Amino acid sequence: MASILRTGKLLRYFAGFTRNVVVNSVRDCESNNLLQSAPCMCGQFQNGFASNAAATKAELSLDRQIKRLDQDARRMGRISRRDLEEVLDEIRTHRTATSSQSLLVIRCCGNLVPEELPEVRTALVQEIWKTLNALNVPMDISHYNALLRVYLENEHQFTPTDFLAEIEAKGIEPNRVTYQRLIARYCQQGDIEGATRILEFMRGKALPVNENVFNSLILGHSQANDLESAKGVLGVMKQAGLEPSADTYTTLLCAFARHGDIDALNATLAECEPKEIILLDKDLLDIVYTLTVNGHGDHVDGVLARLRISPGFNQDAVNIILRLVNKGHEDVALKLLRLMPRGTRVNGEAVDVGAFYIRQLVKANRPVENILTICRTLQAEGLNPKALTIATEAGLTHGAMNNALPLLQEMKNVGLPIRQHYFWPLFCSVKPNQVLDVVRRMQQEFAVNPNSETIRDYVIPNLKEKNWDKVVTVLRDAGVPNSTAVTSAVYAALTTHQMAEAAKIMEKNRAYYVPIIFRQPLILALSNTNDYSSFIRCLRQIHEGMQLRAPKEATEEPEVGSDVEAATPTTERAAFDVVGSIVHEAAIYFRRERVIMLQKVLTGLVKQGLSISSAKATALSELLGAEMTPKISELLGKLSSGELEPIPLPSSGKRTLDSLSIDELERFIKNVEAKGESANNIKRQLLSACFRSMNLEKTNEVIERLEQDKFQIPVGVYAQLVDLYTHHKRSSDALAQYNKLRKTDANFKLDNLKTVRLVEVLLQEEREAEAVQLLKENQKESLYNEGEGSFNYVSTVWRILNAIAESGNVEKLKRIFDELVGGNYVAPTNVILGPLIKVHVMKDDLTNAINTFEQICQQYKATPWKNELACRLIQKEDAANLQRLTDLSTSIHGEVNSLYDLVFSFVECGRVRQARKILETPGLRTRPQRISSACDRYKNEGMLQPLEGLIEATKDLGHIDRNKIYYTLLLSYDKADEAEKALGLWTKMQEEAVAPTDAFLLKLAELLQRKNIDVPFVVPETAQPKVKRNKTTVKAEEQPKAEQPKVDPPKSAQPAKTTSATTSFRRAIQANDADAAIACRERIISGEKIGILDTSRLIELLVRANRLTEATKYVDELLAEKQHPQPKIFKYFLNKIAASGDLATLERIGKQLNDEQKRLVSFDNRYCHAYIVAGKAEQYLKQLSNDIEAAKTPEDAAKLSEKFPRGGAVGILEKHPELVAQYEALAEKYAALNQLGPMNVLWMHLISNGQEVASKQIWDKYLSSAPRLMFQRVLQTAREQQDEKLASTVISQLRDSKISEGAIGNAYSCLLDIQTTKGNTDKALEVLGNAVKDVSLENINRTALLRLKQAVEEKSQNFPYTVPEKRTKAEDSSSSSSSSSDDDVSPKKPESVPQEPEKAQA
C-alpha cells in the first residue's frame, strides 16, 4: 500500500490535468497496427512523393515495399523478418530513405515479427537505426519514440536516463509520448520510484497524461510484487477522471496471471461483464500467453473457454502460438491450434492446419522428440497428415542438421521415401568441414547413395576445396564410388573453366564420362579458355570411357542362361559418333570462329588417331558450306576413313588391356602363359577386341582356339557371336549358334536388340516362321526398358514393320506386330502403330484403314497416321469417314486440337474454304502455338502451298495473328528463291491491312537486293525502342511531330521586310521546302536572327533530305554562338552523322560541347556508333582502355563511367564478336575501379546469346550485389524469340540480387507473356505463383496479368489473383535500368516537322 500512497499524492496533479488528458485508448495508439488513423500507413508520405515530380525510382520502390509491410500487418498482424531485411537492403543499396519511411521501418521490429526471438528483433532494429544514422536520414522525436516502443515490446534492457541523455545530446526535445514510454520502461523493471520521478518531471512541464501511464503503473506494481497497489491504480484513475478501459483491465489481468493469482484473475474477469468491459479474443490470448510464460500454463483452460472465436481470431492465435513456441511452450500452443476454425475445400474436406506451427518448432530449435510427438499428434487427430514432411522440409531448409537428420530418420521409419534432393539444402547450409559427414550419413543411415548430380552440383561446390586430387580422394574416403567422384570432379572443373585440371583428372582416373552431360561444359570451357590441347585431351578420355564401359561387362563371368554384352561393333561406332557429335556441337557453337576452331580440333583428333563417322563428317561439311577449306576437307577425310588407330595414352607407362589390339593381346597371352601364369582375364579382353573389330573370321578363329585350350568361354560371348553373324547377314549361322545355346541352356534368351536384328534379317530372307519362333522363344516378362541406344532399337522394330507394310501383307504384319507387342519387345506408340494403317493406305483400302484406326484408338489411345488418313479422305470427299476420324481424335486429343488438325489437313489438300469454316466456328479457342508449329513444319518440309492456303484461310479473322504465317511464307519464298512472289506477299499484306513487322521488311529487302530488284519501301535500320508520340495523329509513314511553336506577332518597330521573311521562312518549313526556307533565311536583314527553334526545324528538314553538309553548317553556326539545336533534333542530326561514319565532324562538334550537353544528347553513344560504321571499333576500344588506365582517382573513374557508351558497346559486341575478349579486358579495368556499367553490357550480350555459364560467372563476380542493372534488352530478346529459358535465367540471377522488386517484376512479366503467348496457361500460372513469392503482385506488369487472366478464363478456369488497379506513371517506375539514352545508337526521327505540307497561316 505504501507505493499506492506514493502515487496517490500525485492525485491533485492528475485531477488538475483532467482537462488536458488525452483520452484516446491504447487501442488507438499502442496497438500492433502501424497507423490506425490513416487508411494506409504509407499515406503520410505518399502525398509528398506525388507532389514531387523528381521522386526517384529508389523511393518509389521502397514506398511499395513498405506498403506491402503495412498490408501484411493489417491483414495478419505480423510481418516476416525477410521482408524487413529486404527493406533494409533497399535502403542500403540506394542510400536513401525519407524520414517517414524510416519511422515506419523502425516500428516494424517489435511484436509484428512474432516468429523471431525478441533479441533477434532488437538486433535488427539496432542495425536499421545504425544504417539510418550512417545515411544521415533526418530523424526527430517520433523516431526515438518508435525505437522506445520496439525496445519495450522486445523487453530490451536499457537505462531510461541514458536514453533520455542521448536524445537531449542530439538537441531533440522529448515529448509526452517519450516520457510515457520511459515510465513504461521503469515499470517493466518494477521501478516505481523511477516512474514517479518521470511523472514529477511531466508535472513540471505541464505535460498531459493518458491511460497508458496508468497501465504502465499497473505493470510496475505487478513487477514489484505489489498486486494490491496494482489493483488500486483503478481507483486512482477514476479519481483522475479517467474510466478504466478494456486495455487497463487486460493489463491488470496479465498482472494477476504473471503471479498465478487465479482467484483474483477469475474475479476480475467476472467484474468485466457487468461493467460492460468487453475483452476481445486478442486480450484473452495475451492473458493466456502471460499465464503460460510465467509457469501457470495449467490454468489456461478457464481463459480459453471464454474465447468468442470471432472473425480475425486465427491471425491473433497464430501470433501468440509463434511467441509461445519461441518461449518453449509448444503444449499450450497446440491447445490454441486446436481451437482455430478450419476452412474447407471445395469437396467438403477440412483444410490442413498447423504448418506454420510445425515450421516454427523447427526454427526455434525445439527438441526433436517434442517435434516428432507433435507431428504424430497432428497426424493422428487429422489436423495435418503431412506434419512430418513439413517438419523435415523446414529442418532441411533451415540447414539445422541436428534436427533435419533425425526427422529424416523418422520419415524412413514410417516408410516414407528418402530422396537425393532432400539433402541438397543441408549441403548448402552446413560448414565445409561438415559436408562429407552428411555424405556419409546419407549412405550409412538412409541407404541413399549420392548420385552424380548431388556430388557435382552440391557436394563439390560446398567443399570449398581447390585441389582437385584432394577432392577425389576425400569423396572416395566418404564412400562415394570412384567413378562418381572422378566424373563429378571433372564436371565441376569444366563448369569453372579449369579445363587443364579436368584433363589431368581424366587422365589419372579412367572412367565413363556420359557424353550428353559433359558435352556442353566442355564446349563452354573451350570457348572461355581457347585451350585446344586440353580440349583434345578431354575428348580423348571421353572416347576412352566409351571403350572402357562395355568391356568391363564382358570380362565378368556371367551366370548360366544370362546374356552378357561386351563391347559390340555398335558400341565402337557409337564411340566414334560421340567424338563427331561433340565436334559438331562445338562447330555450331563457334559460329563466328568455326573455321579456326575446326582446323585446330580436327588436327588434334588426327594426331590422337581418333575417328568420326561419315555421317558426322558430312554434317560438318554441310555446316561449313562455303567456308569449307581444303585443309578441313582433308582432315575430315582422314577422320572418317576408319583407318586411324588411337595412339597409346601418355598418362603412364602402362597401357590398359582394353587399349591393346588383337595381335598385341595374343602376344601378351603367350608371354604370360610362358611364365606359367593365368591369362584368363587377357583372353576375355581378346574376345572383346575381336567383337569390336567386327572381324568374323578372326573371332571364330580365336573362339575355336580358346575352346581347344579348354578356356571357359562365357555364354554371353556366344550370344555376341549370334549378333556378329547377324551383322554379316549370315542368318543360318546365327540361328545355328543360337540353337546351340538353347540346347546348352533351355532357359537362355537373347536380349531384345539382338533378337530384333536377327528377326529383321530372317524376314528379309522371307523366313517368317523362324522369325516368329525366335520372337516367341525370347519374349520378356516386362516391357523393354528404354535407355541409352533405345532409338536404335525402336527404329529397328519400326523398319521391320514398315517393310512388311510396304509389301502390303496385312496378315503377316499383324502376326509380327502381335508378337513384338505381346512379347514386350516394344511399347505401341504412334510410330510403331503407324505401319498398321500404312499397310491399308498403300493398297488404297481406306475402309479397312479407318476401321484399324478405330481399333487402335480404342485399344491404345493413340492416333497414328491421322493426318495422312484425313488428307486421303478429304481427297476422296468421304465426309462420313472424315467425321468418324475427327470424332475418334476428339475422344483422345480433345475437340479444339482435333479441329485444328482438321484445318491443317484441309489446307494441305487445298480446301481452303472448308478450313476457313472451321476457324470461323463460334467459341473456337485460338491456339497460336498450333498455327506456329504448323508453319514451321511446312517451312522445314518446303511446303509452300499449305502456307499460302493458311494465309487465305485466316483472312479477316481478327483473333489470329497472321504475321507469323506471312513471315514463314516469306522465309519459304526466300529459300525457294521466289523473289517476285515474296514482293507480291508485301502487296497482299497492304491489301489486307496487315502491318508487316520489321523482321519481315528486313528479310524481304535482303531478298530483293540479292536479286537486284528495287526495294519499294523504307527499310527499317534496326529494332529501336519505341519513341513517345504526341497526341497529334500521324500517318503510318509519317515521322512524329512535336508541338508547333507559337509564332510571336511581329513587332511594329520591325521593318515589314523582316516580318515577311520570317513568316515566309516558317511557311517554307511547314511546307517541307528546305530550299525556300534557306532563301528566306538569307533575306533576313542584318541585326536580326532566326531563333534556335526555327533553325532547329531547318536542320531537321535538311537531315531528313540527307543534306548533311548544309545541316552541319547551321549546327556549327549555333555552336559558335554557344547554342545548340533542340535536343531532340540535335540527337537526330548526330545519329545521322554517326550512321554515315563521319568521325571528323563528330569530333569537331564534341569539342564544342560540355559534359552536361553531351549527356543530354547521348553524344558518346553516337561517337561510338560512328567508329563502328567507320570500321574502327577496335581502335575505339583501345581509346577507351587508355582513358580508364589514365584515371588516377575514383572521381576520374566515375566520370569516365558516366560517359561510357553502353548502347554503342552493345553494337560493338553484336557486330564484332571477334572483339569480345578485348571488350571483356576493358570491362575488367572499369570493374577494378568499381565501375560496373561496361561489365553489365557484357553480361547482357552473353546471356542474350545463350552463353549462360559465362554470363553467370560475370554475374557472380561483379553484378550480384549491384544496386542498378540494365537488362531490358535481354527481356526484349526473350520476348522476340519467345525464349522462356532466357527469361528464366534472367529471373534466377535477378532474384538474389540487390535490385528492386519492380525490376524483378519486369522479368517475371516477360516470362508470363512468353508462356501466355505460347498458350501454356498452366505454366504461366505456375510462374505467377513463384513470382508473388518474390515480389508483390503490383510489381507484375498489369497488361501481362490481364492477358493471362483472359487466356485462363477462355479455358473456363478460375484466375486465382486480383489484377491490381492501373497505376500512375510515377508509380510504374522501377529501379531497374532499362534502355535509356545509352541504348540509343540508331538514328531516330524527332517529333518536330510534319511530312505533309500544311496550309500557310496568314
mmCIF file of C-alpha atoms in Angstrom, residues 214-385:
data_model
loop_
_atom_site.group_PDB
_atom_site.id
_atom_site.type_symbol
_atom_site.label_atom_id
_atom_site.label_comp_id
_atom_site.label_asym_id
_atom_site.label_seq_id
_atom_site.Cartn_x
_atom_site.Cartn_y
_atom_site.Cartn_z
ATOM 1 C CA PHE A 214 -1.814 4.121 -15.531
ATOM 2 C CA ASN A 215 -1.472 0.854 -17.450
ATOM 3 C CA SER A 216 2.285 1.140 -17.063
ATOM 4 C CA LEU A 217 1.876 1.740 -13.301
ATOM 5 C CA ILE A 218 -0.240 -1.411 -13.020
ATOM 6 C CA LEU A 219 2.581 -3.291 -14.746
ATOM 7 C CA GLY A 220 5.158 -1.628 -12.488
ATOM 8 C CA HIS A 221 3.396 -2.583 -9.251
ATOM 9 C CA SER A 222 2.953 -6.100 -10.592
ATOM 10 C CA GLN A 223 6.676 -6.353 -11.371
ATOM 11 C CA ALA A 224 7.370 -5.027 -7.882
ATOM 12 C CA ASN A 225 5.190 -7.883 -6.497
ATOM 13 C CA ASP A 226 2.582 -5.425 -5.173
ATOM 14 C CA LEU A 227 -0.712 -6.630 -6.609
ATOM 15 C CA GLU A 228 -2.782 -4.614 -4.166
ATOM 16 C CA SER A 229 -1.245 -1.381 -5.438
ATOM 17 C CA ALA A 230 -1.685 -2.588 -8.988
ATOM 18 C CA LYS A 231 -5.393 -3.045 -8.369
ATOM 19 C CA GLY A 232 -5.529 0.309 -6.538
ATOM 20 C CA VAL A 233 -4.438 2.118 -9.693
ATOM 21 C CA LEU A 234 -8.012 1.653 -10.989
ATOM 22 C CA GLY A 235 -9.258 3.835 -8.153
ATOM 23 C CA VAL A 236 -6.597 6.464 -8.813
ATOM 24 C CA MET A 237 -7.675 6.548 -12.466
ATOM 25 C CA LYS A 238 -11.275 7.189 -11.522
ATOM 26 C CA GLN A 239 -10.240 9.968 -9.168
ATOM 27 C CA ALA A 240 -8.268 11.492 -12.026
ATOM 28 C CA GLY A 241 -11.420 11.473 -14.146
ATOM 29 C CA LEU A 242 -10.438 8.513 -16.342
ATOM 30 C CA GLU A 243 -12.577 5.419 -16.685
ATOM 31 C CA PRO A 244 -10.557 2.157 -16.882
ATOM 32 C CA SER A 245 -10.882 0.596 -20.322
ATOM 33 C CA ALA A 246 -10.576 -2.958 -21.617
ATOM 34 C CA ASP A 247 -6.844 -2.391 -22.059
ATOM 35 C CA THR A 248 -6.481 -1.365 -18.440
ATOM 36 C CA TYR A 249 -8.321 -4.491 -17.290
ATOM 37 C CA THR A 250 -6.233 -6.624 -19.636
ATOM 38 C CA THR A 251 -3.065 -5.174 -18.115
ATOM 39 C CA LEU A 252 -4.396 -5.920 -14.622
ATOM 40 C CA LEU A 253 -5.477 -9.443 -15.585
ATOM 41 C CA CYS A 254 -1.996 -10.054 -17.017
ATOM 42 C CA ALA A 255 -0.553 -8.872 -13.698
ATOM 43 C CA PHE A 256 -2.631 -11.492 -11.844
ATOM 44 C CA ALA A 257 -1.667 -14.081 -14.458
ATOM 45 C CA ARG A 258 2.028 -13.250 -14.012
ATOM 46 C CA HIS A 259 1.782 -14.076 -10.311
ATOM 47 C CA GLY A 260 -0.569 -17.040 -10.720
ATOM 48 C CA ASP A 261 -3.347 -15.388 -8.686
ATOM 49 C CA ILE A 262 -6.086 -17.357 -10.402
ATOM 50 C CA ASP A 263 -8.804 -16.354 -7.908
ATOM 51 C CA ALA A 264 -8.170 -12.648 -8.475
ATOM 52 C CA LEU A 265 -7.968 -13.316 -12.202
ATOM 53 C CA ASN A 266 -11.349 -15.049 -12.291
ATOM 54 C CA ALA A 267 -12.929 -12.447 -10.001
ATOM 55 C CA THR A 268 -11.717 -9.585 -12.204
ATOM 56 C CA LEU A 269 -12.954 -11.386 -15.333
ATOM 57 C CA ALA A 270 -16.350 -11.722 -13.674
ATOM 58 C CA GLU A 271 -16.372 -7.973 -12.923
ATOM 59 C CA CYS A 272 -15.843 -7.013 -16.519
ATOM 60 C CA GLU A 273 -19.217 -8.091 -17.926
ATOM 61 C CA PRO A 274 -21.442 -6.065 -15.537
ATOM 62 C CA LYS A 275 -19.222 -3.044 -16.160
ATOM 63 C CA GLU A 276 -19.617 -3.534 -19.934
ATOM 64 C CA ILE A 277 -15.878 -4.049 -20.330
ATOM 65 C CA ILE A 278 -15.655 -6.155 -23.461
ATOM 66 C CA LEU A 279 -12.477 -8.199 -23.624
ATOM 67 C CA LEU A 280 -11.579 -9.213 -27.167
ATOM 68 C CA ASP A 281 -10.116 -12.580 -28.085
ATOM 69 C CA LYS A 282 -6.813 -10.807 -28.541
ATOM 70 C CA ASP A 283 -6.922 -9.601 -24.909
ATOM 71 C CA LEU A 284 -7.713 -13.083 -23.610
ATOM 72 C CA LEU A 285 -4.882 -14.524 -25.690
ATOM 73 C CA ASP A 286 -2.500 -12.032 -24.063
ATOM 74 C CA ILE A 287 -3.630 -13.360 -20.691
ATOM 75 C CA VAL A 288 -3.075 -16.941 -21.875
ATOM 76 C CA TYR A 289 0.421 -16.016 -23.038
ATOM 77 C CA THR A 290 1.273 -14.325 -19.721
ATOM 78 C CA LEU A 291 -0.027 -17.293 -17.688
ATOM 79 C CA THR A 292 1.985 -19.719 -19.781
ATOM 80 C CA VAL A 293 5.347 -17.962 -19.895
ATOM 81 C CA ASN A 294 5.204 -17.404 -16.117
ATOM 82 C CA GLY A 295 4.752 -21.093 -15.364
ATOM 83 C CA HIS A 296 0.971 -21.203 -14.908
ATOM 84 C CA GLY A 297 0.051 -22.952 -18.154
ATOM 85 C CA ASP A 298 -2.142 -25.464 -16.323
ATOM 86 C CA HIS A 299 -4.672 -22.682 -15.677
ATOM 87 C CA VAL A 300 -5.158 -21.542 -19.264
ATOM 88 C CA ASP A 301 -8.178 -23.756 -19.944
ATOM 89 C CA GLY A 302 -10.505 -21.481 -17.970
ATOM 90 C CA VAL A 303 -9.424 -18.466 -20.009
ATOM 91 C CA LEU A 304 -9.595 -20.386 -23.280
ATOM 92 C CA ALA A 305 -13.203 -21.269 -22.508
ATOM 93 C CA ARG A 306 -14.091 -17.566 -22.586
ATOM 94 C CA LEU A 307 -12.827 -17.076 -26.170
ATOM 95 C CA ARG A 308 -15.527 -15.976 -28.625
ATOM 96 C CA ILE A 309 -13.583 -17.183 -31.701
ATOM 97 C CA SER A 310 -14.670 -14.054 -33.563
ATOM 98 C CA PRO A 311 -13.536 -13.129 -37.089
ATOM 99 C CA GLY A 312 -9.797 -12.477 -37.128
ATOM 100 C CA PHE A 313 -9.201 -14.927 -34.294
ATOM 101 C CA ASN A 314 -6.949 -17.163 -36.371
ATOM 102 C CA GLN A 315 -4.420 -14.439 -37.109
ATOM 103 C CA ASP A 316 -4.259 -13.371 -33.457
ATOM 104 C CA ALA A 317 -3.885 -17.015 -32.435
ATOM 105 C CA VAL A 318 -1.063 -17.552 -34.946
ATOM 106 C CA ASN A 319 0.863 -14.615 -33.489
ATOM 107 C CA ILE A 320 0.523 -15.938 -29.925
ATOM 108 C CA ILE A 321 1.372 -19.501 -31.000
ATOM 109 C CA LEU A 322 4.579 -18.282 -32.631
ATOM 110 C CA ARG A 323 5.567 -16.386 -29.485
ATOM 111 C CA LEU A 324 4.708 -19.357 -27.263
ATOM 112 C CA VAL A 325 6.872 -21.680 -29.340
ATOM 113 C CA ASN A 326 9.755 -19.222 -29.111
ATOM 114 C CA LYS A 327 9.380 -19.366 -25.315
ATOM 115 C CA GLY A 328 9.324 -23.195 -25.349
ATOM 116 C CA HIS A 329 5.617 -23.715 -24.578
ATOM 117 C CA GLU A 330 4.513 -25.751 -27.588
ATOM 118 C CA ASP A 331 1.975 -27.702 -25.474
ATOM 119 C CA VAL A 332 -0.207 -24.628 -24.861
ATOM 120 C CA ALA A 333 0.399 -23.539 -28.444
ATOM 121 C CA LEU A 334 -1.078 -26.869 -29.553
ATOM 122 C CA LYS A 335 -4.201 -26.209 -27.471
ATOM 123 C CA LEU A 336 -4.641 -22.893 -29.261
ATOM 124 C CA LEU A 337 -4.085 -24.534 -32.631
ATOM 125 C CA ARG A 338 -6.907 -26.976 -31.948
ATOM 126 C CA LEU A 339 -9.249 -24.041 -31.271
ATOM 127 C CA MET A 340 -8.563 -22.337 -34.598
ATOM 128 C CA PRO A 341 -11.513 -22.732 -37.032
ATOM 129 C CA ARG A 342 -10.555 -24.776 -40.104
ATOM 130 C CA GLY A 343 -11.546 -23.858 -43.625
ATOM 131 C CA THR A 344 -12.983 -26.402 -46.029
ATOM 132 C CA ARG A 345 -12.028 -27.342 -49.544
ATOM 133 C CA VAL A 346 -14.418 -27.476 -52.465
ATOM 134 C CA ASN A 347 -15.022 -31.183 -51.818
ATOM 135 C CA GLY A 348 -16.000 -30.516 -48.214
ATOM 136 C CA GLU A 349 -12.772 -31.785 -46.639
ATOM 137 C CA ALA A 350 -11.188 -29.718 -43.870
ATOM 138 C CA VAL A 351 -8.078 -27.748 -44.805
ATOM 139 C CA ASP A 352 -4.840 -28.882 -43.163
ATOM 140 C CA VAL A 353 -3.694 -26.566 -40.360
ATOM 141 C CA GLY A 354 -0.561 -26.048 -38.335
ATOM 142 C CA ALA A 355 2.123 -25.849 -40.997
ATOM 143 C CA PHE A 356 3.312 -22.518 -39.540
ATOM 144 C CA TYR A 357 3.366 -24.089 -36.062
ATOM 145 C CA ILE A 358 5.487 -27.031 -37.200
ATOM 146 C CA ARG A 359 7.936 -24.787 -39.042
ATOM 147 C CA GLN A 360 8.292 -22.554 -36.007
ATOM 148 C CA LEU A 361 9.055 -25.556 -33.801
ATOM 149 C CA VAL A 362 11.939 -26.413 -36.103
ATOM 150 C CA LYS A 363 13.076 -22.816 -36.473
ATOM 151 C CA ALA A 364 13.067 -22.316 -32.688
ATOM 152 C CA ASN A 365 15.278 -25.421 -32.437
ATOM 153 C CA ARG A 366 12.893 -27.231 -30.099
ATOM 154 C CA PRO A 367 13.907 -30.765 -29.043
ATOM 155 C CA VAL A 368 13.448 -33.278 -31.839
ATOM 156 C CA GLU A 369 11.456 -35.584 -29.547
ATOM 157 C CA ASN A 370 8.906 -32.807 -28.955
ATOM 158 C CA ILE A 371 8.655 -32.064 -32.665
ATOM 159 C CA LEU A 372 8.116 -35.729 -33.512
ATOM 160 C CA THR A 373 5.499 -36.124 -30.768
ATOM 161 C CA ILE A 374 3.573 -33.096 -32.011
ATOM 162 C CA CYS A 375 3.788 -34.289 -35.627
ATOM 163 C CA ARG A 376 2.350 -37.660 -34.634
ATOM 164 C CA THR A 377 -0.410 -35.910 -32.681
ATOM 165 C CA LEU A 378 -1.353 -33.658 -35.610
ATOM 166 C CA GLN A 379 -1.439 -36.653 -37.938
ATOM 167 C CA ALA A 380 -3.443 -38.796 -35.531
ATOM 168 C CA GLU A 381 -6.013 -36.035 -34.964
ATOM 169 C CA GLY A 382 -6.321 -35.358 -38.689
ATOM 170 C CA LEU A 383 -5.158 -31.775 -38.308
ATOM 171 C CA ASN A 384 -2.264 -32.194 -40.723
ATOM 172 C CA PRO A 385 -1.448 -35.567 -42.331
#
